[in-house]
Amino acid sequence: MDEKYKEYARLFKALSDPSRLMIADMLSCGELCACVILEKFHITQPTLSHHMKTLCESGLVSGRKEGRWTYYSLNDETAQNLRAFLEEATATKENCICREITCREDCCDERK
């Protein structure tokens, strides 16, 4: 399987949780302290840490320590690549992967 599909699958998996999706949305406005993110959710600090670890490991979010807090931000390049991939994957194009697929005669007979 093409490595790019594996890479984007990791990103989509990281975003498949509603809390992580909301966190990514929050970070679209800029860097936030973990304490600010935590205030928005009714979760424990370890649960937030788990979500942030998943987002950071996907490459979509970056974290930096300052004192006892961690500040998180979206990785702009990864976010842009994800948007471009989704646009490309859902658009009709000349070199589309679907054009590489041929249907067996017996499978198409059922659809007629």
Coordinates of N, CA and C in Angstrom, one line a residue:
M1 N 0.8 -1.2 0.0 CA 0.0 0.0 0.0 C 0.9 1.2 0.0
D2 N 0.5 2.2 -0.7 CA 1.2 3.5 -0.8 C 1.4 4.1 0.6
E3 N 2.6 4.5 0.9 CA 2.9 5.1 2.2 C 2.0 6.4 2.5
K4 N 1.7 7.1 1.4 CA 0.9 8.3 1.7 C -0.5 8.0 2.3
Y5 N -1.1 6.8 1.9 CA -2.3 6.4 2.5 C -2.2 6.0 3.9
K6 N -1.1 5.4 4.2 CA -0.8 5.0 5.6 C -0.6 6.3 6.5
E7 N 0.1 7.3 6.0 CA 0.3 8.5 6.7 C -1.0 9.2 6.9
Y8 N -1.8 9.3 5.9 CA -3.1 10.1 6.1 C -4.1 9.3 6.9
A9 N -4.0 7.9 6.9 CA -4.8 7.1 7.8 C -4.5 7.4 9.2
R10 N -3.2 7.6 9.6 CA -2.8 7.9 10.9 C -3.5 9.3 11.3
L11 N -3.4 10.2 10.4 CA -4.0 11.5 10.7 C -5.5 11.4 10.9
F12 N -6.2 10.7 10.1 CA -7.6 10.6 10.2 C -8.0 9.8 11.5
K13 N -7.2 8.8 11.8 CA -7.4 8.1 13.1 C -7.3 9.0 14.3
A14 N -6.3 9.9 14.2 CA -6.1 10.8 15.3 C -7.3 11.8 15.4
L15 N -7.9 12.1 14.3 CA -9.0 13.0 14.3 C -10.4 12.3 14.4
S16 N -10.4 11.0 14.5 CA -11.6 10.3 14.6 C -12.3 10.4 15.9
D17 N -11.7 10.9 16.9 CA -12.3 11.1 18.2 C -12.8 12.5 18.3
P18 N -14.1 12.7 18.7 CA -14.7 14.0 18.7 C -13.9 15.0 19.6
S19 N -13.4 14.6 20.7 CA -12.6 15.5 21.5 C -11.3 16.0 20.7
R20 N -10.6 15.1 20.1 CA -9.4 15.5 19.4 C -9.8 16.3 18.2
L21 N -10.9 16.1 17.5 CA -11.3 16.9 16.4 C -11.6 18.3 16.9
M22 N -12.2 18.4 18.1 CA -12.5 19.7 18.6 C -11.3 20.5 19.0
I23 N -10.3 19.7 19.6 CA -9.0 20.3 20.0 C -8.3 20.9 18.7
A24 N -8.3 20.1 17.6 CA -7.7 20.6 16.4 C -8.4 21.9 15.9
D25 N -9.7 21.9 16.1 CA -10.5 23.1 15.7 C -10.1 24.3 16.6
M26 N -9.9 24.1 17.9 CA -9.5 25.1 18.8 C -8.1 25.6 18.4
L27 N -7.2 24.7 18.1 CA -5.9 25.1 17.7 C -5.8 25.9 16.4
S28 N -6.8 25.8 15.6 CA -6.8 26.5 14.3 C -6.7 28.0 14.5
C29 N -7.0 28.5 15.7 CA -7.0 29.9 16.0 C -5.6 30.3 16.5
G30 N -4.8 29.3 16.8 CA -3.4 29.7 17.3 C -3.1 28.8 18.5
E31 N -1.8 29.0 19.0 CA -1.3 28.2 20.1 C -2.1 28.4 21.3
L32 N -2.3 27.3 22.0 CA -3.0 27.3 23.3 C -2.3 26.5 24.4
C33 N -2.4 27.0 25.6 CA -1.9 26.2 26.7 C -2.8 25.0 27.0
A34 N -2.2 24.0 27.5 CA -2.9 22.8 27.9 C -4.0 23.1 28.9
C35 N -3.7 24.1 29.8 CA -4.7 24.5 30.8 C -6.0 25.1 30.2
V36 N -5.8 25.8 29.1 CA -7.0 26.4 28.4 C -7.8 25.3 27.7
I37 N -7.1 24.4 27.1 CA -7.8 23.3 26.4 C -8.5 22.4 27.5
L38 N -7.9 22.2 28.6 CA -8.5 21.4 29.7 C -9.8 22.0 30.2
E39 N -9.8 23.4 30.3 CA -11.0 24.1 30.8 C -12.2 23.9 29.9
K40 N -12.0 23.6 28.6 CA -13.1 23.5 27.7 C -13.8 22.1 27.8
F41 N -13.0 21.1 28.3 CA -13.5 19.8 28.4 C -13.8 19.3 29.8
H42 N -14.7 18.4 30.0 CA -14.9 17.9 31.4 C -14.2 16.5 31.4
I43 N -12.8 16.6 31.3 CA -12.0 15.4 31.4 C -10.8 15.7 32.3
T44 N -10.1 14.6 32.7 CA -9.0 14.7 33.6 C -7.7 15.1 32.8
Q45 N -6.7 15.6 33.5 CA -5.5 16.0 32.9 C -4.8 14.8 32.2
P46 N -4.8 13.6 32.8 CA -4.3 12.4 32.0 C -5.0 12.1 30.7
T47 N -6.3 12.3 30.7 CA -7.1 12.0 29.5 C -6.7 13.1 28.4
L48 N -6.5 14.3 28.8 CA -6.1 15.3 27.9 C -4.7 15.0 27.4
S49 N -3.8 14.5 28.2 CA -2.5 14.2 27.8 C -2.5 13.0 26.8
H50 N -3.4 12.1 27.0 CA -3.6 11.0 26.0 C -4.0 11.6 24.6
H51 N -5.0 12.5 24.6 CA -5.4 13.1 23.4 C -4.3 13.9 22.7
M52 N -3.6 14.6 23.5 CA -2.5 15.4 22.9 C -1.4 14.6 22.4
K53 N -1.1 13.5 23.1 CA 0.0 12.6 22.6 C -0.4 12.0 21.3
T54 N -1.7 11.6 21.1 CA -2.2 11.0 19.9 C -2.1 12.1 18.7
L55 N -2.5 13.3 19.0 CA -2.4 14.4 18.0 C -1.0 14.7 17.6
C56 N -0.1 14.7 18.6 CA 1.3 15.0 18.4 C 2.0 13.9 17.6
E57 N 1.7 12.6 17.9 CA 2.3 11.5 17.2 C 1.8 11.5 15.8
S58 N 0.6 12.0 15.5 CA 0.1 12.0 14.1 C 0.9 13.1 13.3
G59 N 1.5 14.0 14.0 CA 2.2 15.1 13.3 C 1.3 16.3 13.0
L60 N 0.1 16.2 13.4 CA -0.8 17.4 13.2 C -0.6 18.5 14.2
V61 N -0.2 18.1 15.4 CA 0.0 19.1 16.5 C 1.4 19.0 17.0
S62 N 1.9 20.2 17.4 CA 3.2 20.3 18.0 C 3.1 20.8 19.4
G63 N 3.9 20.4 20.3 CA 3.9 20.9 21.7 C 5.2 21.5 22.1
R64 N 5.2 22.5 23.0 CA 6.4 23.0 23.5 C 6.2 23.3 25.0
K65 N 7.2 22.9 25.8 CA 7.1 23.1 27.2 C 7.6 24.5 27.6
E66 N 6.9 25.1 28.6 CA 7.3 26.3 29.1 C 6.9 26.3 30.6
G67 N 7.9 26.2 31.4 CA 7.6 26.0 32.9 C 6.9 24.6 33.1
R68 N 5.8 24.7 33.8 CA 5.1 23.4 34.1 C 4.0 23.1 33.1
W69 N 3.8 24.0 32.1 CA 2.7 23.9 31.1 C 3.3 23.6 29.8
T70 N 2.5 22.9 29.0 CA 2.8 22.7 27.6 C 1.8 23.5 26.7
Y71 N 2.4 24.1 25.7 CA 1.6 24.9 24.7 C 1.6 24.1 23.4
Y72 N 0.4 24.1 22.9 CA 0.1 23.3 21.6 C -0.3 24.2 20.5
S73 N 0.1 23.7 19.3 CA -0.3 24.4 18.1 C -0.4 23.4 16.9
L74 N -1.2 23.8 15.9 CA -1.3 23.0 14.8 C 0.0 23.1 14.0
N75 N 0.4 22.0 13.4 CA 1.5 22.0 12.5 C 0.9 22.4 11.1
D76 N 1.2 23.6 10.7 CA 0.6 24.2 9.5 C 0.8 23.4 8.3
E77 N 2.0 22.9 8.1 CA 2.4 22.1 6.9 C 1.6 20.8 6.9
T78 N 1.5 20.1 8.0 CA 0.7 18.9 8.0 C -0.8 19.2 7.8
A79 N -1.3 20.2 8.4 CA -2.7 20.6 8.2 C -3.0 20.9 6.7
Q80 N -2.1 21.7 6.1 CA -2.2 22.0 4.6 C -2.1 20.7 3.8
N81 N -1.2 19.9 4.1 CA -1.1 18.6 3.3 C -2.3 17.8 3.5
L82 N -2.9 17.7 4.7 CA -4.2 17.0 4.9 C -5.3 17.5 4.0
R83 N -5.4 18.9 4.0 CA -6.5 19.5 3.2 C -6.3 19.2 1.8
A84 N -5.0 19.3 1.3 CA -4.8 19.0 -0.1 C -5.0 17.6 -0.5
F85 N -4.7 16.7 0.4 CA -4.9 15.3 0.2 C -6.4 15.0 0.1
L86 N -7.2 15.5 1.0 CA -8.6 15.3 1.0 C -9.3 15.9 -0.3
E87 N -8.8 17.1 -0.7 CA -9.3 17.7 -1.9 C -9.0 16.8 -3.1
E88 N -7.7 16.3 -3.2 CA -7.3 15.5 -4.3 C -8.0 14.1 -4.3
A89 N -8.2 13.5 -3.1 CA -8.8 12.2 -3.0 C -10.3 12.2 -3.4
T90 N -10.9 13.3 -3.2 CA -12.4 13.4 -3.5 C -12.7 14.1 -4.7
A91 N -11.8 14.4 -5.6 CA -12.0 15.1 -6.8 C -11.8 14.2 -8.0
T92 N -12.6 14.4 -9.1 CA -12.4 13.7 -10.3 C -11.1 14.2 -11.0
K93 N -10.3 13.3 -11.4 CA -9.1 13.8 -12.1 C -8.6 12.7 -13.1
E94 N -7.8 13.1 -14.0 CA -7.3 12.3 -15.1 C -6.5 11.1 -14.5
N95 N -5.7 11.3 -13.5 CA -4.8 10.2 -13.0 C -5.4 9.6 -11.7
C96 N -6.7 9.6 -11.6 CA -7.4 9.0 -10.4 C -7.1 7.5 -10.3
I97 N -7.0 7.1 -9.1 CA -6.8 5.7 -8.8 C -7.9 4.8 -9.3
C98 N -9.1 5.4 -9.3 CA -10.3 4.7 -9.8 C -10.2 4.3 -11.3
R99 N -9.4 5.0 -12.0 CA -9.2 4.7 -13.5 C -8.3 3.5 -13.6
E100 N -7.6 3.0 -12.6 CA -6.8 1.8 -12.6 C -7.6 0.6 -12.4
I101 N -8.9 0.7 -12.0 CA -9.7 -0.4 -11.6 C -10.5 -0.9 -12.9
T102 N -10.6 -2.2 -13.1 CA -11.4 -2.7 -14.1 C -12.4 -3.7 -13.5
C103 N -13.6 -3.7 -14.0 CA -14.6 -4.5 -13.4 C -14.7 -5.9 -14.1
R104 N -14.9 -6.9 -13.4 CA -15.1 -8.2 -14.0 C -16.4 -8.3 -14.6
E105 N -16.6 -9.0 -15.7 CA -17.9 -9.1 -16.4 C -19.0 -9.5 -15.5
D106 N -18.7 -10.6 -14.7 CA -19.8 -11.2 -13.9 C -20.2 -10.2 -12.8
C107 N -19.3 -9.3 -12.3 CA -19.7 -8.4 -11.3 C -20.6 -7.3 -11.8
C108 N -20.4 -6.9 -13.0 CA -21.2 -5.8 -13.6 C -22.5 -6.3 -14.1
D109 N -22.7 -7.5 -14.4 CA -24.0 -8.1 -14.9 C -25.1 -7.9 -13.8
E110 N -24.7 -7.9 -12.6 CA -25.7 -7.8 -11.5 C -26.2 -6.4 -11.4
R111 N -25.4 -5.4 -11.8 CA -25.8 -4.0 -11.7 C -26.6 -3.5 -12.8
K112 N -26.8 -4.3 -13.9 CA -27.5 -3.9 -15.1 C -29.0 -4.1 -14.9

